[in-house]
PDB file of C-alpha atoms in Angstrom:
ATOM      1  CA  UNK A 737       0.000   0.000   0.000  1.00  0.00           C
ATOM      2  CA  UNK A 738       1.326   3.415  -0.954  1.00  0.00           C
ATOM      3  CA  UNK A 739       1.526   5.758   2.056  1.00  0.00           C
ATOM      4  CA  UNK A 740       4.002   8.456   1.028  1.00  0.00           C
ATOM      5  CA  UNK A 741       1.907  11.640   0.756  1.00  0.00           C
ATOM      6  CA  UNK A 742       4.259  13.323  -1.713  1.00  0.00           C
ATOM      7  CA  UNK A 743       4.125  10.324  -4.039  1.00  0.00           C
ATOM      8  CA  UNK A 744       0.350  10.010  -3.645  1.00  0.00           C
ATOM      9  CA  UNK A 745      -0.018  13.693  -4.485  1.00  0.00           C
ATOM     10  CA  UNK A 746       2.221  13.369  -7.542  1.00  0.00           C
ATOM     11  CA  UNK A 747       0.463  10.268  -8.847  1.00  0.00           C
ATOM     12  CA  UNK A 748      -2.958  11.802  -8.232  1.00  0.00           C
ATOM     13  CA  UNK A 749      -1.988  14.886 -10.210  1.00  0.00           C
ATOM     14  CA  UNK A 750      -0.438  12.839 -13.012  1.00  0.00           C
ATOM     15  CA  UNK A 751      -3.525  10.603 -13.189  1.00  0.00           C
ATOM     16  CA  UNK A 752      -6.198  13.300 -12.913  1.00  0.00           C
ATOM     17  CA  UNK A 753      -7.446  12.556 -16.431  1.00  0.00           C
ATOM     18  CA  UNK A 754      -7.473   8.806 -15.815  1.00  0.00           C
ATOM     19  CA  UNK A 755      -9.420   9.304 -12.603  1.00  0.00           C
ATOM     20  CA  UNK A 756     -11.976  11.535 -14.317  1.00  0.00           C
ATOM     21  CA  UNK A 757     -12.500   8.871 -16.983  1.00  0.00           C
ATOM     22  CA  UNK A 758     -12.754   6.222 -14.249  1.00  0.00           C
ATOM     23  CA  UNK A 759     -15.489   8.223 -12.510  1.00  0.00           C
ATOM     24  CA  UNK A 760     -17.340   8.457 -15.831  1.00  0.00           C
ATOM     25  CA  UNK A 761     -16.852   4.716 -16.334  1.00  0.00           C
ATOM     26  CA  UNK A 762     -18.350   3.993 -12.909  1.00  0.00           C
ATOM     27  CA  UNK A 763     -21.349   6.193 -13.625  1.00  0.00           C
ATOM     28  CA  UNK A 764     -21.926   4.795 -17.127  1.00  0.00           C
ATOM     29  CA  UNK A 765     -21.636   1.183 -15.969  1.00  0.00           C
ATOM     30  CA  UNK A 766     -23.775   1.673 -12.843  1.00  0.00           C
ATOM     31  CA  UNK A 767     -21.238   0.037 -10.570  1.00  0.00           C
ATOM     32  CA  UNK A 768     -22.798  -0.833  -7.184  1.00  0.00           C
ATOM     33  CA  UNK A 769     -21.455   0.829  -4.029  1.00  0.00           C
ATOM     34  CA  UNK A 770     -21.145  -2.372  -2.000  1.00  0.00           C
ATOM     35  CA  UNK A 771     -17.881  -3.766  -3.367  1.00  0.00           C
ATOM     36  CA  UNK A 772     -16.153  -0.382  -3.076  1.00  0.00           C
ATOM     37  CA  UNK A 773     -17.334   0.028   0.518  1.00  0.00           C
ATOM     38  CA  UNK A 774     -16.030  -3.421   1.453  1.00  0.00           C
ATOM     39  CA  UNK A 775     -12.703  -2.792  -0.259  1.00  0.00           C
ATOM     40  CA  UNK A 776     -12.350   0.650   1.361  1.00  0.00           C
ATOM     41  CA  UNK A 777     -13.069  -0.825   4.776  1.00  0.00           C
ATOM     42  CA  UNK A 778     -10.265  -3.362   4.245  1.00  0.00           C
ATOM     43  CA  UNK A 779      -7.842  -0.634   3.178  1.00  0.00           C
ATOM     44  CA  UNK A 780      -8.831   1.434   6.210  1.00  0.00           C
ATOM     45  CA  UNK A 781      -8.062  -1.495   8.528  1.00  0.00           C
ATOM     46  CA  UNK A 782      -4.635  -1.928   6.903  1.00  0.00           C
ATOM     47  CA  UNK A 783      -3.683   1.721   7.418  1.00  0.00           C
ATOM     48  CA  UNK A 784      -2.413   3.140  10.704  1.00  0.00           C
ATOM     49  CA  UNK A 785      -3.804   6.667  10.636  1.00  0.00           C
ATOM     50  CA  UNK A 786      -1.411   7.768  13.377  1.00  0.00           C
ATOM     51  CA  UNK A 787       1.378   7.417  10.823  1.00  0.00           C
ATOM     52  CA  UNK A 788      -0.262  10.076   8.658  1.00  0.00           C
ATOM     53  CA  UNK A 789      -2.895  12.310  10.318  1.00  0.00           C
ATOM     54  CA  UNK A 790      -2.993  14.419   7.157  1.00  0.00           C
ATOM     55  CA  UNK A 791      -6.767  14.721   7.448  1.00  0.00           C
ATOM     56  CA  UNK A 792      -6.200  16.550  10.748  1.00  0.00           C
ATOM     57  CA  UNK A 793      -3.897  18.969   8.955  1.00  0.00           C
ATOM     58  CA  UNK A 794      -5.876  19.538   5.771  1.00  0.00           C
ATOM     59  CA  UNK A 795      -9.610  19.498   6.494  1.00  0.00           C
ATOM     60  CA  UNK A 796     -11.980  21.808   8.309  1.00  0.00           C
ATOM     61  CA  UNK A 797     -14.207  19.919  10.751  1.00  0.00           C
ATOM     62  CA  UNK A 798     -17.709  21.122  11.459  1.00  0.00           C
ATOM     63  CA  UNK A 799     -18.979  20.481  14.974  1.00  0.00           C
ATOM     64  CA  UNK A 800     -22.435  20.449  16.508  1.00  0.00           C
ATOM     65  CA  UNK A 801     -23.316  21.982  19.850  1.00  0.00           C
ATOM     66  CA  UNK A 802     -23.611  18.486  21.312  1.00  0.00           C
ATOM     67  CA  UNK A 803     -20.141  17.528  20.042  1.00  0.00           C
ATOM     68  CA  UNK A 804     -18.723  20.732  21.502  1.00  0.00           C
ATOM     69  CA  UNK A 805     -20.271  19.860  24.869  1.00  0.00           C
ATOM     70  CA  UNK A 806     -18.809  16.341  24.779  1.00  0.00           C
ATOM     71  CA  UNK A 807     -15.319  17.601  23.879  1.00  0.00           C
ATOM     72  CA  UNK A 808     -15.492  20.387  26.480  1.00  0.00           C
ATOM     73  CA  UNK A 809     -16.349  17.853  29.172  1.00  0.00           C
ATOM     74  CA  UNK A 810     -13.548  15.588  27.959  1.00  0.00           C
ATOM     75  CA  UNK A 811     -10.938  18.350  28.324  1.00  0.00           C
ATOM     76  CA  UNK A 812     -12.621  19.611  31.502  1.00  0.00           C
ATOM     77  CA  UNK A 813     -13.273  23.098  30.131  1.00  0.00           C
ATOM     78  CA  UNK A 814     -16.495  25.110  30.428  1.00  0.00           C
ATOM     79  CA  UNK A 815     -18.462  24.974  27.160  1.00  0.00           C
ATOM     80  CA  UNK A 816     -18.314  28.703  26.406  1.00  0.00           C
ATOM     81  CA  UNK A 817     -14.575  28.784  27.112  1.00  0.00           C
ATOM     82  CA  UNK A 818     -14.116  25.749  24.855  1.00  0.00           C
ATOM     83  CA  UNK A 819     -16.040  27.498  22.082  1.00  0.00           C
ATOM     84  CA  UNK A 820     -13.837  30.594  22.414  1.00  0.00           C
ATOM     85  CA  UNK A 821     -10.548  28.665  22.554  1.00  0.00           C
ATOM     86  CA  UNK A 822     -11.079  25.754  20.186  1.00  0.00           C
ATOM     87  CA  UNK A 823     -13.703  26.688  17.603  1.00  0.00           C
ATOM     88  CA  UNK A 824     -14.372  29.418  15.096  1.00  0.00           C
ATOM     89  CA  UNK A 825     -17.214  30.468  12.881  1.00  0.00           C
ATOM     90  CA  UNK A 826     -17.657  28.257   9.832  1.00  0.00           C
ATOM     91  CA  UNK A 827     -16.409  30.292   6.844  1.00  0.00           C
ATOM     92  CA  UNK A 828     -19.219  28.836   4.718  1.00  0.00           C
ATOM     93  CA  UNK A 829     -22.080  29.143   7.224  1.00  0.00           C
ATOM     94  CA  UNK A 830     -22.039  31.817   9.918  1.00  0.00           C
ATOM     95  CA  UNK A 831     -24.555  29.825  11.993  1.00  0.00           C
ATOM     96  CA  UNK A 832     -22.176  26.884  12.396  1.00  0.00           C
ATOM     97  CA  UNK A 833     -18.884  26.256  14.224  1.00  0.00           C
ATOM     98  CA  UNK A 834     -15.737  24.440  13.103  1.00  0.00           C
ATOM     99  CA  UNK A 835     -12.755  23.201  15.063  1.00  0.00           C
ATOM    100  CA  UNK A 836      -9.941  25.701  15.134  1.00  0.00           C
ATOM    101  CA  UNK A 837      -7.019  24.951  12.839  1.00  0.00           C
ATOM    102  CA  UNK A 838      -3.572  26.274  13.589  1.00  0.00           C
ATOM    103  CA  UNK A 839      -0.533  26.324  11.314  1.00  0.00           C
ATOM    104  CA  UNK A 840       0.139  22.647  11.940  1.00  0.00           C
ATOM    105  CA  UNK A 841      -3.504  21.539  11.719  1.00  0.00           C
ATOM    106  CA  UNK A 842      -6.308  20.900  14.154  1.00  0.00           C
ATOM    107  CA  UNK A 843      -5.906  22.503  17.565  1.00  0.00           C
ATOM    108  CA  UNK A 844      -6.173  19.019  19.101  1.00  0.00           C
ATOM    109  CA  UNK A 845      -3.451  17.438  16.986  1.00  0.00           C
ATOM    110  CA  UNK A 846      -0.313  16.553  18.943  1.00  0.00           C
ATOM    111  CA  UNK A 847       2.222  15.130  16.515  1.00  0.00           C
ATOM    112  CA  UNK A 848       0.033  12.611  14.721  1.00  0.00           C
ATOM    113  CA  UNK A 849      -2.236  11.904  17.676  1.00  0.00           C
ATOM    114  CA  UNK A 850      -5.607  13.394  18.580  1.00  0.00           C
ATOM    115  CA  UNK A 851      -5.780  14.727  22.126  1.00  0.00           C
ATOM    116  CA  UNK A 852      -9.588  14.300  22.156  1.00  0.00           C
ATOM    117  CA  UNK A 853      -9.690  10.984  20.285  1.00  0.00           C
ATOM    118  CA  UNK A 854     -12.267   9.395  22.601  1.00  0.00           C
ATOM    119  CA  UNK A 855     -14.508  12.461  22.282  1.00  0.00           C
ATOM    120  CA  UNK A 856     -13.795  13.418  18.662  1.00  0.00           C
ATOM    121  CA  UNK A 857     -16.703  14.653  16.540  1.00  0.00           C
ATOM    122  CA  UNK A 858     -18.576  12.538  13.998  1.00  0.00           C
ATOM    123  CA  UNK A 859     -16.715  13.836  10.896  1.00  0.00           C
ATOM    124  CA  UNK A 860     -13.437  12.707  12.482  1.00  0.00           C
ATOM    125  CA  UNK A 861     -14.827   9.353  13.656  1.00  0.00           C
ATOM    126  CA  UNK A 862     -16.196   8.555  10.200  1.00  0.00           C
ATOM    127  CA  UNK A 863     -13.305   9.845   8.077  1.00  0.00           C
ATOM    128  CA  UNK A 864     -12.576   9.039   5.278  1.00  0.00           C
ATOM    129  CA  UNK A 865     -16.325   8.440   4.840  1.00  0.00           C
ATOM    130  CA  UNK A 866     -15.854   5.634   2.305  1.00  0.00           C
ATOM    131  CA  UNK A 867     -17.538   2.714   4.042  1.00  0.00           C
ATOM    132  CA  UNK A 868     -20.631   4.609   5.176  1.00  0.00           C
ATOM    133  CA  UNK A 869     -23.866   2.938   4.196  1.00  0.00           C
ATOM    134  CA  UNK A 870     -26.181   5.909   4.767  1.00  0.00           C
ATOM    135  CA  UNK A 871     -24.901   7.996   1.836  1.00  0.00           C
ATOM    136  CA  UNK A 872     -24.787   7.124  -1.836  1.00  0.00           C
ATOM    137  CA  UNK A 873     -21.211   6.827  -2.975  1.00  0.00           C
ATOM    138  CA  UNK A 874     -22.181   7.925  -6.469  1.00  0.00           C
ATOM    139  CA  UNK A 875     -23.376  11.274  -5.182  1.00  0.00           C
ATOM    140  CA  UNK A 876     -20.071  11.772  -3.345  1.00  0.00           C
ATOM    141  CA  UNK A 877     -17.666  10.372  -5.932  1.00  0.00           C
ATOM    142  CA  UNK A 878     -16.324  13.770  -7.053  1.00  0.00           C
ATOM    143  CA  UNK A 879     -15.494  14.647  -3.440  1.00  0.00           C
ATOM    144  CA  UNK A 880     -13.906  11.248  -2.848  1.00  0.00           C
ATOM    145  CA  UNK A 881     -11.594  11.673  -5.843  1.00  0.00           C
ATOM    146  CA  UNK A 882     -10.805  15.262  -4.855  1.00  0.00           C
ATOM    147  CA  UNK A 883      -9.598  14.038  -1.441  1.00  0.00           C
ATOM    148  CA  UNK A 884      -7.495  11.167  -2.802  1.00  0.00           C
ATOM    149  CA  UNK A 885      -4.245  13.201  -3.011  1.00  0.00           C
ATOM    150  CA  UNK A 886      -4.582  13.995   0.698  1.00  0.00           C
ATOM    151  CA  UNK A 887      -5.436  10.581   2.153  1.00  0.00           C
ATOM    152  CA  UNK A 888      -3.647   7.254   1.607  1.00  0.00           C
ATOM    153  CA  UNK A 889      -6.825   5.329   2.455  1.00  0.00           C
ATOM    154  CA  UNK A 890      -8.829   7.080  -0.242  1.00  0.00           C
ATOM    155  CA  UNK A 891      -6.031   6.910  -2.813  1.00  0.00           C
ATOM    156  CA  UNK A 892      -5.387   3.197  -2.276  1.00  0.00           C
ATOM    157  CA  UNK A 893      -9.098   2.365  -2.202  1.00  0.00           C
ATOM    158  CA  UNK A 894      -9.601   4.000  -5.595  1.00  0.00           C
ATOM    159  CA  UNK A 895      -6.567   2.287  -7.099  1.00  0.00           C
ATOM    160  CA  UNK A 896      -7.670  -1.125  -5.818  1.00  0.00           C
ATOM    161  CA  UNK A 897     -11.208  -0.506  -7.032  1.00  0.00           C
ATOM    162  CA  UNK A 898      -9.891   0.123 -10.544  1.00  0.00           C
ATOM    163  CA  UNK A 899      -8.316  -3.337 -10.395  1.00  0.00           C
ATOM    164  CA  UNK A 900     -11.415  -4.932  -8.877  1.00  0.00           C
ATOM    165  CA  UNK A 901     -13.728  -3.732 -11.656  1.00  0.00           C
ATOM    166  CA  UNK A 902     -11.109  -4.400 -14.333  1.00  0.00           C
ATOM    167  CA  UNK A 903     -10.860  -0.787 -15.428  1.00  0.00           C
ATOM    168  CA  UNK A 904      -8.502  -0.205 -18.344  1.00  0.00           C
ATOM    169  CA  UNK A 905      -7.891   3.391 -19.372  1.00  0.00           C
ATOM    170  CA  UNK A 906      -8.034   3.319 -23.152  1.00  0.00           C
ATOM    171  CA  UNK A 907      -7.799   7.108 -23.588  1.00  0.00           C
ATOM    172  CA  UNK A 908      -4.001   7.131 -23.294  1.00  0.00           C
ATOM    173  CA  UNK A 909      -3.730   4.343 -25.870  1.00  0.00           C
ATOM    174  CA  UNK A 910      -5.512   6.478 -28.506  1.00  0.00           C
ATOM    175  CA  UNK A 911      -2.926   9.276 -28.432  1.00  0.00           C
TER     176      UNK A 911
END
């Protein structure tokens, strides 16, 4: 399994056209979500996220009031103080809050470990969101491919899925 983020980023960029054609292939051939979910779950179990933690450095995490309360209790901080110190207004929705990111990533990231792991919010618990059964993968495929350069689990799941469905990119052969 490829885990080097620089190499994953390079390959993702180099294969952007291939991946776009693969997404179109999946849509045109009505590939079911089930096999991809199973494969992605296997890849996720093979990966030690504490060796990467890039998601904690790259993504903005929305949090609910209930999640804020749980995390505040976990770090033994009053809720309003927690909100002031560890969250900020969502740049896309002024009614929502997101976890504060600092230069090195999430405010709760210590090296590659989460200081609130046992109380982390749902987006963190469910990342990379590939094996979820309550959302259609087809509707999220563009987002999944967009995140591939940033997450070894996503990248490797896509590459293995190409093999599983027998995808052959014929576009490059025509040029």
